[in-house]
Coordinates of C-alpha atoms (C1' of nucleotides) in Angstrom, one line a residue:
Chain A
M286 CA 35.3 2.6 8.7
P287 CA 34.7 0.8 5.4
V288 CA 31.3 -0.5 4.6
S289 CA 31.6 -4.2 5.2
I290 CA 30.4 -6.7 2.8
T291 CA 28.1 -8.1 5.5
T292 CA 26.4 -4.8 6.2
A293 CA 23.7 -5.4 3.6
R294 CA 22.9 -8.8 4.8
R295 CA 22.8 -7.6 8.4
A296 CA 20.3 -4.9 7.4
R297 CA 18.2 -7.5 5.6
E298 CA 18.2 -9.8 8.6
F299 CA 17.3 -6.9 10.9
A300 CA 14.4 -5.9 8.7
A301 CA 13.2 -9.5 8.5
R302 CA 13.3 -9.8 12.3
E303 CA 11.3 -6.6 12.6
E304 CA 8.7 -8.1 10.3
L305 CA 8.6 -11.2 12.4
I306 CA 8.1 -9.3 15.6
I307 CA 5.4 -7.1 14.1
R308 CA 3.6 -10.2 12.7
E309 CA 3.6 -11.9 16.0
A310 CA 2.6 -8.8 17.9
R311 CA -0.3 -8.4 15.5
K312 CA -1.6 -11.9 16.5
F313 CA -1.3 -11.0 20.1
L314 CA -3.1 -7.7 19.6
L315 CA -5.9 -9.4 17.8
E316 CA -6.3 -12.3 20.2
R317 CA -5.6 -10.6 23.5
G318 CA -5.8 -6.9 23.1
F319 CA -3.0 -4.4 24.0
Q320 CA -3.1 -5.2 27.7
G321 CA -3.5 -8.9 27.3
W322 CA 0.2 -9.7 26.6
N323 CA 3.6 -8.4 27.7
M324 CA 6.9 -7.9 26.1
E325 CA 8.4 -11.0 27.7
D326 CA 5.6 -13.2 26.2
L327 CA 6.3 -11.7 22.8
A328 CA 10.1 -12.1 23.2
Q329 CA 9.5 -15.8 23.9
A330 CA 7.1 -16.1 20.9
V331 CA 9.7 -14.7 18.5
E332 CA 12.5 -16.5 20.2
Y333 CA 14.6 -13.4 21.0
S334 CA 15.2 -11.7 24.3
K335 CA 13.3 -8.7 25.5
G336 CA 16.4 -6.5 25.1
T337 CA 16.4 -7.3 21.4
L338 CA 12.8 -6.2 21.0
Y339 CA 13.8 -2.8 22.4
Q340 CA 16.4 -2.5 19.7
H341 CA 13.6 -2.3 17.2
F342 CA 11.0 -0.4 19.1
D343 CA 11.1 2.5 21.6
S344 CA 8.2 1.1 23.7
K345 CA 5.3 -1.3 23.6
E346 CA 3.2 1.6 22.2
D347 CA 5.8 2.2 19.5
L348 CA 5.5 -1.5 18.5
A349 CA 1.7 -1.3 18.5
L350 CA 1.9 1.7 16.2
A351 CA 4.2 -0.3 13.9
V352 CA 1.6 -3.1 13.8
C353 CA -1.1 -0.6 12.9
T354 CA 1.0 1.2 10.3
G355 CA 1.9 -2.2 8.7
S356 CA -1.8 -3.0 8.4
L357 CA -2.6 0.5 7.2
Q358 CA 0.0 0.2 4.4
Q359 CA -1.7 -2.9 3.2
R360 CA -5.0 -1.1 3.3
A361 CA -3.5 1.7 1.1
D362 CA -2.2 -1.0 -1.3
L363 CA -5.6 -2.5 -1.6
F364 CA -7.2 0.9 -2.1
E365 CA -4.8 1.7 -4.9
R366 CA -5.4 -1.6 -6.5
A367 CA -9.1 -1.2 -6.3
S368 CA -9.0 2.3 -7.7
N369 CA -7.6 0.9 -10.9
F370 CA -10.7 -1.1 -11.5
K371 CA -12.0 -0.5 -15.0
G372 CA -15.5 1.0 -14.7
G373 CA -17.5 4.1 -13.9
T374 CA -16.6 6.2 -10.9
R375 CA -19.4 4.8 -8.8
E376 CA -18.2 1.3 -9.7
R377 CA -14.7 2.3 -8.7
I378 CA -15.7 3.6 -5.3
R379 CA -17.6 0.3 -4.9
A380 CA -14.3 -1.4 -5.6
I381 CA -12.8 0.6 -2.7
C382 CA -15.5 -0.6 -0.4
C383 CA -14.6 -4.2 -1.5
A384 CA -11.0 -3.4 -0.7
C385 CA -12.2 -2.5 2.8
C386 CA -13.8 -5.9 3.1
E387 CA -10.7 -7.6 1.9
F388 CA -8.7 -5.6 4.4
A389 CA -11.0 -6.3 7.3
T390 CA -10.8 -10.0 6.6
A391 CA -7.0 -9.9 6.6
H392 CA -6.6 -7.4 9.5
P393 CA -9.5 -7.8 11.9
E394 CA -7.3 -6.3 14.7
Y395 CA -6.7 -3.0 12.9
F396 CA -9.7 -0.8 13.8
H397 CA -9.7 -1.3 17.5
A398 CA -5.9 -1.0 17.7
D399 CA -5.9 2.2 15.7
M400 CA -8.6 3.7 17.8
M401 CA -6.6 3.0 20.9
L402 CA -3.5 4.6 19.4
K403 CA -5.2 7.9 19.0
S404 CA -6.0 8.3 22.6
A405 CA -3.9 10.6 24.8
S406 CA -0.7 9.1 26.2
F407 CA -0.5 6.5 23.6
W408 CA 0.4 8.4 20.5
D409 CA 3.1 10.3 22.5
K410 CA 4.9 7.2 23.5
A411 CA 5.6 6.1 20.0
S412 CA 8.6 7.5 18.1
E413 CA 8.2 10.4 15.8
E414 CA 9.5 8.4 12.9
R415 CA 6.7 5.8 13.2
R416 CA 4.1 8.4 13.7
E417 CA 5.2 10.0 10.4
D418 CA 5.0 6.5 8.7
H419 CA 1.5 6.2 9.9
R420 CA 0.6 9.6 8.6
I421 CA 2.0 8.7 5.2
Q422 CA -0.1 5.6 4.8
A423 CA -3.2 7.3 6.1
G424 CA -2.6 10.0 3.5
R425 CA -2.4 7.3 0.7
C426 CA -5.8 5.9 1.7
W427 CA -7.3 9.4 1.8
R428 CA -5.9 10.5 -1.5
T429 CA -7.1 7.4 -3.3
I430 CA -10.6 8.1 -2.4
Q431 CA -10.3 11.8 -2.9
Q432 CA -9.1 11.3 -6.5
I433 CA -12.0 9.2 -7.4
I434 CA -14.3 11.8 -6.0
I435 CA -12.6 14.6 -7.9
E436 CA -12.9 12.6 -11.1
A437 CA -16.6 11.8 -10.4
Q438 CA -17.3 15.5 -10.0
A439 CA -15.4 16.2 -13.2
V440 CA -17.4 13.8 -15.3
G441 CA -20.7 14.7 -13.7
D442 CA -21.4 11.5 -11.8
L443 CA -21.3 13.5 -8.5
P444 CA -22.8 16.9 -7.8
R445 CA -20.3 19.8 -7.8
D446 CA -22.2 22.4 -6.0
R447 CA -23.3 20.7 -2.8
F448 CA -19.9 19.9 -1.3
K449 CA -16.2 20.2 -1.7
P450 CA -14.3 17.0 -2.6
E451 CA -12.7 16.7 0.8
E452 CA -16.1 16.9 2.5
A453 CA -17.3 13.9 0.4
T454 CA -14.1 12.0 1.2
F455 CA -14.5 12.7 4.9
A456 CA -18.1 11.4 4.7
L457 CA -17.1 8.2 3.0
V458 CA -14.1 7.6 5.3
S459 CA -16.3 8.2 8.4
V460 CA -19.1 5.9 7.4
T461 CA -16.7 3.1 6.4
V462 CA -14.6 3.2 9.6
G463 CA -17.7 3.7 11.7
S464 CA -19.4 0.8 10.2
H465 CA -16.5 -1.5 10.7
I466 CA -16.2 -0.6 14.3
M467 CA -19.9 -1.0 15.0
A468 CA -20.3 -4.1 13.0
M469 CA -17.5 -5.8 14.9
E470 CA -19.4 -5.6 18.2
G471 CA -21.6 -8.4 19.3
D472 CA -24.4 -6.5 20.9
M473 CA -24.6 -4.2 18.0
R474 CA -24.9 -7.1 15.6
V475 CA -27.7 -8.5 17.6
M476 CA -29.6 -5.2 17.7
A477 CA -29.0 -4.5 14.0
G478 CA -29.8 -8.1 13.0
I479 CA -26.5 -8.4 11.2
T480 CA -25.5 -11.8 10.1
D481 CA -22.6 -10.7 7.9
P482 CA -20.7 -7.6 9.1
L483 CA -19.1 -7.0 5.7
I484 CA -22.3 -6.9 3.8
A485 CA -23.5 -4.3 6.3
V486 CA -20.4 -2.2 5.8
R487 CA -20.8 -2.3 2.0
R488 CA -24.5 -1.4 2.3
N489 CA -23.6 1.6 4.5
G490 CA -21.1 2.7 1.9
D491 CA -23.7 2.5 -0.8
L492 CA -26.2 4.5 1.3
M493 CA -23.6 7.3 1.8
C494 CA -22.8 7.4 -1.9
D495 CA -26.5 7.7 -2.6
G496 CA -26.6 10.5 -0.1
L497 CA -23.9 12.3 -2.0
G498 CA -26.0 11.9 -5.1
W499 CA -23.4 9.6 -6.8
K500 CA -24.9 8.3 -10.0
P501 CA -26.1 5.7 -10.8
L502 CA -27.8 5.4 -7.4
S503 CA -27.6 2.0 -5.8
F504 CA -31.4 1.3 -6.0
E505 CA -31.6 2.5 -9.6
A506 CA -29.0 0.1 -10.9
D507 CA -28.1 -3.5 -10.3
Y508 CA -24.6 -3.8 -9.0
A509 CA -24.5 -7.5 -8.4
E510 CA -22.6 -8.1 -11.6
T511 CA -20.2 -5.3 -10.9
D512 CA -19.5 -6.9 -7.5
R513 CA -18.7 -10.2 -9.1
R514 CA -16.5 -8.5 -11.7
I515 CA -14.6 -6.6 -8.9
V516 CA -14.0 -9.9 -7.1
R517 CA -12.9 -11.6 -10.3
E518 CA -10.6 -8.8 -11.6
V519 CA -9.3 -7.3 -8.4
F520 CA -9.7 -9.6 -5.5
P521 CA -9.7 -13.2 -6.8
G522 CA -10.3 -15.7 -4.1
A523 CA -12.2 -13.3 -1.9
T524 CA -14.6 -14.9 0.6
W525 CA -16.7 -11.9 1.6
L526 CA -19.0 -11.6 -1.4
K527 CA -22.3 -13.1 -0.5
S528 CA -25.7 -12.0 -1.6
A529 CA -27.4 -9.6 0.8
Chain B
M257 CA -29.3 -7.4 62.3
P258 CA -31.9 -4.6 62.3
V259 CA -31.8 -2.0 59.5
S260 CA -30.2 1.0 61.1
I261 CA -31.6 4.4 60.7
T262 CA -28.2 5.4 59.2
T263 CA -28.3 2.8 56.5
A264 CA -30.1 5.0 54.0
R265 CA -27.7 7.9 54.6
R266 CA -24.7 5.6 54.3
A267 CA -26.0 4.3 50.9
R268 CA -26.5 7.9 49.8
E269 CA -23.0 8.8 50.8
F270 CA -21.6 5.7 49.1
A271 CA -23.4 6.6 45.9
A272 CA -22.2 10.2 46.1
R273 CA -18.7 9.1 46.5
E274 CA -18.9 6.8 43.5
E275 CA -20.1 9.7 41.5
L276 CA -17.2 11.8 42.6
I277 CA -14.7 9.1 41.7
I278 CA -16.3 8.6 38.3
R279 CA -16.3 12.3 37.7
E280 CA -12.7 12.7 38.5
A281 CA -11.7 9.6 36.5
R282 CA -13.5 11.0 33.5
K283 CA -11.3 14.1 33.7
F284 CA -8.2 11.9 33.9
L285 CA -9.4 9.7 31.0
L286 CA -10.0 12.8 28.8
E287 CA -6.8 14.6 29.7
R288 CA -4.4 11.7 30.0
G289 CA -5.9 8.6 28.4
F290 CA -6.4 5.3 30.1
Q291 CA -2.7 4.6 30.6
G292 CA -1.8 8.2 31.6
W293 CA -2.9 7.9 35.2
N294 CA -2.9 5.4 38.0
M295 CA -5.2 4.5 40.8
E296 CA -3.0 6.2 43.4
D297 CA -3.2 9.5 41.5
L298 CA -6.9 9.2 41.4
A299 CA -7.2 8.2 45.1
Q300 CA -5.3 11.4 45.9
A301 CA -7.5 13.5 43.6
V302 CA -10.7 12.4 45.3
E303 CA -9.0 12.4 48.7
Y304 CA -9.6 8.7 49.5
S305 CA -7.2 5.8 49.7
K306 CA -6.7 3.3 46.9
G307 CA -8.4 0.6 49.0
T308 CA -11.5 2.6 49.1
L309 CA -11.6 3.0 45.3
Y310 CA -11.5 -0.8 45.1
Q311 CA -14.6 -1.0 47.2
H312 CA -16.5 0.6 44.4
F313 CA -14.8 -0.9 41.4
D314 CA -13.3 -4.4 40.7
S315 CA -10.5 -3.0 38.6
K316 CA -9.2 0.0 36.7
E317 CA -11.1 -1.3 33.6
D318 CA -14.3 -1.6 35.6
L319 CA -13.9 2.0 36.6
A320 CA -13.3 3.1 33.0
L321 CA -16.4 1.2 32.0
A322 CA -18.4 3.0 34.7
V323 CA -17.2 6.3 33.3
C324 CA -18.3 5.3 29.8
T325 CA -21.6 4.1 31.0
G326 CA -22.2 7.3 32.9
S327 CA -21.5 9.3 29.7
L328 CA -23.6 6.9 27.6
Q329 CA -26.5 7.4 30.0
Q330 CA -26.4 11.1 29.5
R331 CA -26.2 10.4 25.7
A332 CA -29.4 8.4 26.0
D333 CA -31.1 11.1 28.0
L334 CA -30.2 13.7 25.4
F335 CA -31.4 11.4 22.6
E336 CA -34.8 10.9 24.3
R337 CA -35.2 14.6 24.9
A338 CA -34.3 15.3 21.3
S339 CA -36.8 12.7 20.0
N340 CA -39.6 14.7 21.6
F341 CA -38.9 17.7 19.4
K342 CA -42.1 18.7 17.7
G343 CA -41.7 18.4 14.0
G344 CA -41.5 16.1 11.0
T345 CA -39.5 12.8 11.3
R346 CA -36.6 14.2 9.4
E347 CA -36.5 17.2 11.7
R348 CA -36.6 14.9 14.7
I349 CA -33.7 12.9 13.5
R350 CA -31.9 16.2 13.0
A351 CA -32.6 16.9 16.6
I352 CA -30.9 13.6 17.5
C353 CA -27.8 14.7 15.5
C354 CA -27.9 17.9 17.5
A355 CA -28.1 15.8 20.7
C356 CA -24.9 14.1 19.5
C357 CA -23.2 17.5 19.3
E358 CA -24.5 18.5 22.7
F359 CA -23.1 15.2 24.0
A360 CA -19.8 15.5 22.3
T361 CA -19.3 18.9 23.8
A362 CA -20.0 17.6 27.3
H363 CA -18.2 14.3 27.0
P364 CA -15.3 14.6 24.5
E365 CA -13.6 11.6 26.2
Y366 CA -16.4 9.2 25.5
F367 CA -15.7 7.9 22.0
H368 CA -12.1 7.0 22.4
A369 CA -12.7 5.5 25.8
D370 CA -15.6 3.4 24.6
M371 CA -13.6 2.1 21.6
M372 CA -10.9 1.0 23.9
L373 CA -13.4 -0.8 26.1
K374 CA -14.5 -3.0 23.3
S375 CA -11.1 -4.5 22.7
A376 CA -10.2 -7.9 24.0
S377 CA -8.9 -8.1 27.6
F378 CA -10.6 -4.9 28.5
W379 CA -14.3 -5.8 28.5
D380 CA -13.5 -9.0 30.4
K381 CA -11.9 -7.2 33.3
A382 CA -15.0 -5.3 34.1
S383 CA -17.8 -6.7 36.3
E384 CA -20.8 -8.3 34.6
E385 CA -23.1 -5.9 36.4
R386 CA -21.4 -2.9 34.8
R387 CA -21.3 -4.6 31.5
E388 CA -25.1 -5.0 31.7
D389 CA -25.5 -1.4 32.7
H390 CA -23.6 -0.4 29.6
R391 CA -25.8 -2.6 27.4
I392 CA -28.9 -1.1 28.8
Q393 CA -27.8 2.5 28.0
A394 CA -26.6 1.5 24.6
G395 CA -30.0 -0.1 24.0
R396 CA -31.8 3.2 25.0
C397 CA -29.8 5.1 22.4
W398 CA -30.5 2.5 19.7
R399 CA -34.2 2.3 20.4
T400 CA -34.7 6.1 20.3
I401 CA -33.3 6.3 16.8
Q402 CA -35.1 3.1 15.7
Q403 CA -38.5 4.4 16.8
I404 CA -38.1 7.6 14.7
I405 CA -37.2 5.5 11.7
I406 CA -40.2 3.2 12.2
E407 CA -42.4 6.2 12.4
A408 CA -40.8 7.8 9.3
Q409 CA -41.5 4.6 7.4
A410 CA -45.1 4.5 8.7
V411 CA -45.8 8.1 7.6
G412 CA -44.0 7.7 4.3
D413 CA -41.1 10.0 4.9
L414 CA -38.7 7.1 4.5
P415 CA -38.9 4.3 1.9
R416 CA -40.2 1.0 3.2
D417 CA -39.0 -1.4 0.6
R418 CA -35.3 -0.6 0.4
F419 CA -34.2 -1.6 3.9
K420 CA -35.4 -2.8 7.3
P421 CA -35.7 -0.3 10.1
E422 CA -32.7 -1.8 11.9
E423 CA -30.5 -1.5 8.8
A424 CA -31.3 2.2 8.7
T425 CA -30.6 2.6 12.4
F426 CA -27.3 0.8 12.0
A427 CA -26.4 3.1 9.1
L428 CA -27.1 6.2 11.1
V429 CA -25.3 5.0 14.2
S430 CA -22.3 4.0 12.2
V431 CA -21.9 7.3 10.4
T432 CA -22.4 9.3 13.6
V433 CA -19.9 7.5 15.7
G434 CA -17.5 7.2 12.8
S435 CA -17.7 10.9 12.1
H436 CA -17.1 11.8 15.7
I437 CA -14.0 9.6 15.9
M438 CA -12.6 10.8 12.6
A439 CA -13.3 14.5 13.3
M440 CA -11.6 14.3 16.6
E441 CA -8.2 13.5 15.0
G442 CA -5.9 16.3 14.1
D443 CA -4.5 15.0 10.8
M444 CA -7.9 14.1 9.6
R445 CA -9.2 17.6 10.2
V446 CA -6.3 19.0 8.2
M447 CA -6.9 16.6 5.3
A448 CA -10.7 17.2 5.3
G449 CA -10.3 20.9 5.8
I450 CA -12.5 20.8 8.9
T451 CA -12.6 23.9 11.0
D452 CA -15.6 22.8 13.2
P453 CA -15.8 19.1 13.8
L454 CA -19.5 19.2 14.9
I455 CA -20.6 20.8 11.7
A456 CA -18.9 18.0 9.8
V457 CA -20.6 15.4 12.0
R458 CA -24.0 17.0 11.4
R459 CA -23.4 17.2 7.6
N460 CA -22.5 13.5 7.5
G461 CA -25.7 12.7 9.3
D462 CA -27.6 14.7 6.7
L463 CA -25.9 12.9 3.9
M464 CA -26.7 9.5 5.3
C465 CA -30.4 10.6 5.8
D466 CA -30.4 11.7 2.2
G467 CA -29.0 8.4 1.2
L468 CA -31.8 6.6 3.0
G469 CA -34.2 8.7 1.0
W470 CA -35.5 10.5 4.1
K471 CA -37.7 13.4 2.9
P472 CA -37.5 16.2 2.7
L473 CA -33.9 15.8 1.5
S474 CA -31.4 18.2 2.9
F475 CA -30.7 20.0 -0.3
E476 CA -34.3 20.4 -1.2
A477 CA -35.2 22.1 2.1
D478 CA -33.7 24.8 4.2
Y479 CA -33.1 23.4 7.7
A480 CA -31.4 26.5 9.1
E481 CA -34.6 27.6 10.8
T482 CA -35.2 24.1 12.1
D483 CA -31.8 24.0 13.6
R484 CA -32.4 27.3 15.4
R485 CA -35.7 25.9 16.7
I486 CA -34.0 22.8 18.0
V487 CA -31.4 24.8 19.9
R488 CA -34.1 27.1 21.3
E489 CA -36.6 24.4 22.3
V490 CA -34.4 21.4 23.2
F491 CA -30.8 22.6 23.9
P492 CA -30.9 26.2 25.1
G493 CA -27.5 27.6 25.6
A494 CA -25.9 25.3 23.1
T495 CA -22.7 26.6 21.6
W496 CA -22.2 24.2 18.6
L497 CA -24.7 25.8 16.2
K498 CA -22.7 27.8 13.7
S499 CA -23.4 28.4 10.1
A500 CA -21.6 25.9 7.8
Chain C
dT251 C1' -18.8 5.3 78.0
dT252 C1' -18.2 1.2 75.6
dG253 C1' -17.8 -2.9 72.7
dG254 C1' -18.5 -4.8 68.5
dA255 C1' -19.5 -3.9 63.7
dA256 C1' -18.4 -1.4 59.6
dT257 C1' -15.3 1.3 57.1
dT258 C1' -10.9 3.1 55.7
dT259 C1' -6.2 2.8 55.2
dG260 C1' -1.6 2.2 53.2
dA261 C1' 2.2 -1.2 53.6
dC262 C1' 2.9 -4.9 50.9
dC263 C1' 2.9 -8.2 46.8
dA264 C1' 3.2 -9.6 42.0
dT265 C1' 3.5 -8.2 37.4
dT266 C1' 5.6 -5.9 33.8
dG267 C1' 7.6 -2.1 30.8
dG268 C1' 12.1 -0.7 30.2
dT269 C1' 17.6 -0.4 31.1
dC270 C1' 22.3 -1.7 30.7
dA271 C1' 26.6 -4.1 32.0
dA272 C1' 28.2 -8.4 30.9
dA273 C1' 28.4 -12.3 27.8
dA274 C1' 28.4 -14.0 23.3
dA275 C1' 28.9 -13.9 18.5
dT276 C1' 30.9 -12.0 14.5
dG277 C1' 34.4 -11.1 11.1
dG278 C1' 38.6 -8.9 9.4
dC279 C1' 43.4 -9.6 9.9
dT280 C1' 47.7 -12.0 10.3
Chain D
dA162 C1' 43.6 -21.4 12.7
dG163 C1' 44.0 -18.0 16.2
dC164 C1' 43.4 -13.4 17.9
dC165 C1' 41.0 -9.4 19.2
dA166 C1' 38.1 -5.3 18.3
dT167 C1' 33.5 -4.4 17.3
dT168 C1' 28.8 -5.5 17.2
dT169 C1' 24.9 -7.9 18.9
dT170 C1' 22.3 -10.4 22.3
dT171 C1' 21.0 -11.3 26.7
dG172 C1' 18.5 -11.5 31.1
dA173 C1' 19.3 -9.8 35.8
dC174 C1' 17.7 -5.8 37.6
dC175 C1' 14.9 -1.4 38.5
dA176 C1' 10.9 1.4 39.0
dA177 C1' 6.1 1.9 38.5
dT178 C1' 1.6 0.3 39.3
dG179 C1' -2.7 -2.6 39.7
dG180 C1' -4.6 -5.0 43.3
dT181 C1' -4.9 -7.2 48.4
dC182 C1' -5.7 -7.5 53.2
dA183 C1' -4.6 -7.2 58.1
dA184 C1' -4.5 -3.5 61.1
dA185 C1' -6.2 1.0 62.4
dT186 C1' -9.9 4.0 62.7
dT187 C1' -14.6 5.4 62.8
dC188 C1' -19.3 4.8 63.9
dC189 C1' -23.2 4.0 66.6
dA190 C1' -26.6 1.6 69.5
dA191 C1' -27.1 0.4 74.1

DNA sequence: TTGGAATTTGACCATTGGTCAAAAATGGCT
DNA sequence: AGCCATTTTTGACCAATGGTCAAATTCCAA
């Protein structure tokens, strides 16, 4: 069978529709949680039938994973953009933290949804292809941080003898994700006296960098100007930069 | 109606059955995830009918919350026990980290389940009474850490001018929970080169304490003996203490 | 032993994730 | 334009499951 002239257009339309479905599902996931909506609702929202949805996704879980991976891809994009910030290694890791804030603003649904995915019986129900996609994007985020750390150790901003690069990366990733999740919760915000979650996330990142011995330490330098520069040069129009 | 002589026994039996249901549900939650089992399965496992389960819990979500709160209560118990460890403030916060390890060993299902609970449409489906229980136990965990931090600032082990106690508490809680969640995931362990998740969790806790400026810093002192003492005096029989 | 109260049960209902045969749309060909 | 093979879309339908409640069963004081 010859490749029709319409094949390319069809593929484009198919991809566009998939994007539409994912976008709408992301809204649902944020506003109502995984269990708060059903495929029929979603079909109605995107103005296609349920059967059509299942041409794109193996299951509701598969769709949820696609939503997460889409968000994660943007996270990786933001990370990579941030890592190109012109400055010292500590300033660049700070830019990564800012990327996190930018990301959290655009994708507030991500952290909860991604946590859910990892639980037993959820991950299994998604297709292997989408699982692989997710791994790839997660890997991009990881590597971006890891590279800055390796560079920091090379130039002497970060101790070389206390930990391996991947240990430092793991520490930073853990504190960042943990902070986002915790800061998102109402009770926690009350107990911690948090008025702005994103400031709390950045502060925790700072503290961890200090703990790693990443120079110049946050309380020995004034990073206020760096922050303004990051916003200006990397994330113009950002709304999350407020004085602590 | 007079209070029968059997009332007390009935109440005891009712409570015992509730414990049984929660225990069994915890197993299911760990092995199969929230969606991997149904109320009929569970009814069969505890040898009661589905209707009886619903005398104890408003919904499946309500039950899941009860499971989490039960685990969280044990977490708080372990924290309080750890905080009584005889030693400096930094050693005591180290004991709390050890309590986390002890907890994670006994309740590997907790972190994922609790994350899920916090998502929209989940929390709402549980009864207000159980939500309040959960808040109480979470508060106990929080306060235990907070008190050690306040004491550390009072005796001068921890800086007083860089942060408020609740900010430090939030940082420690975030890194601990974040580390547990991250270390639990297979891909992450591969990337981070983690062989023992609990060692990674403790190391991250150490790094955060260092970042807070909590003396004596982890790389300036040898805590190996402290760790052994913690295990001996607070968590005899613990299996998670291995040399890094 | 008995009668009424408390408890337990599982048939039943409504919702929803997922399937698939039929209907509709598409597009190349004459 | 008209035709028909192929592709795409649809929604009736199915099975699974969370949740209900009237009937059955158990309990216990008199």
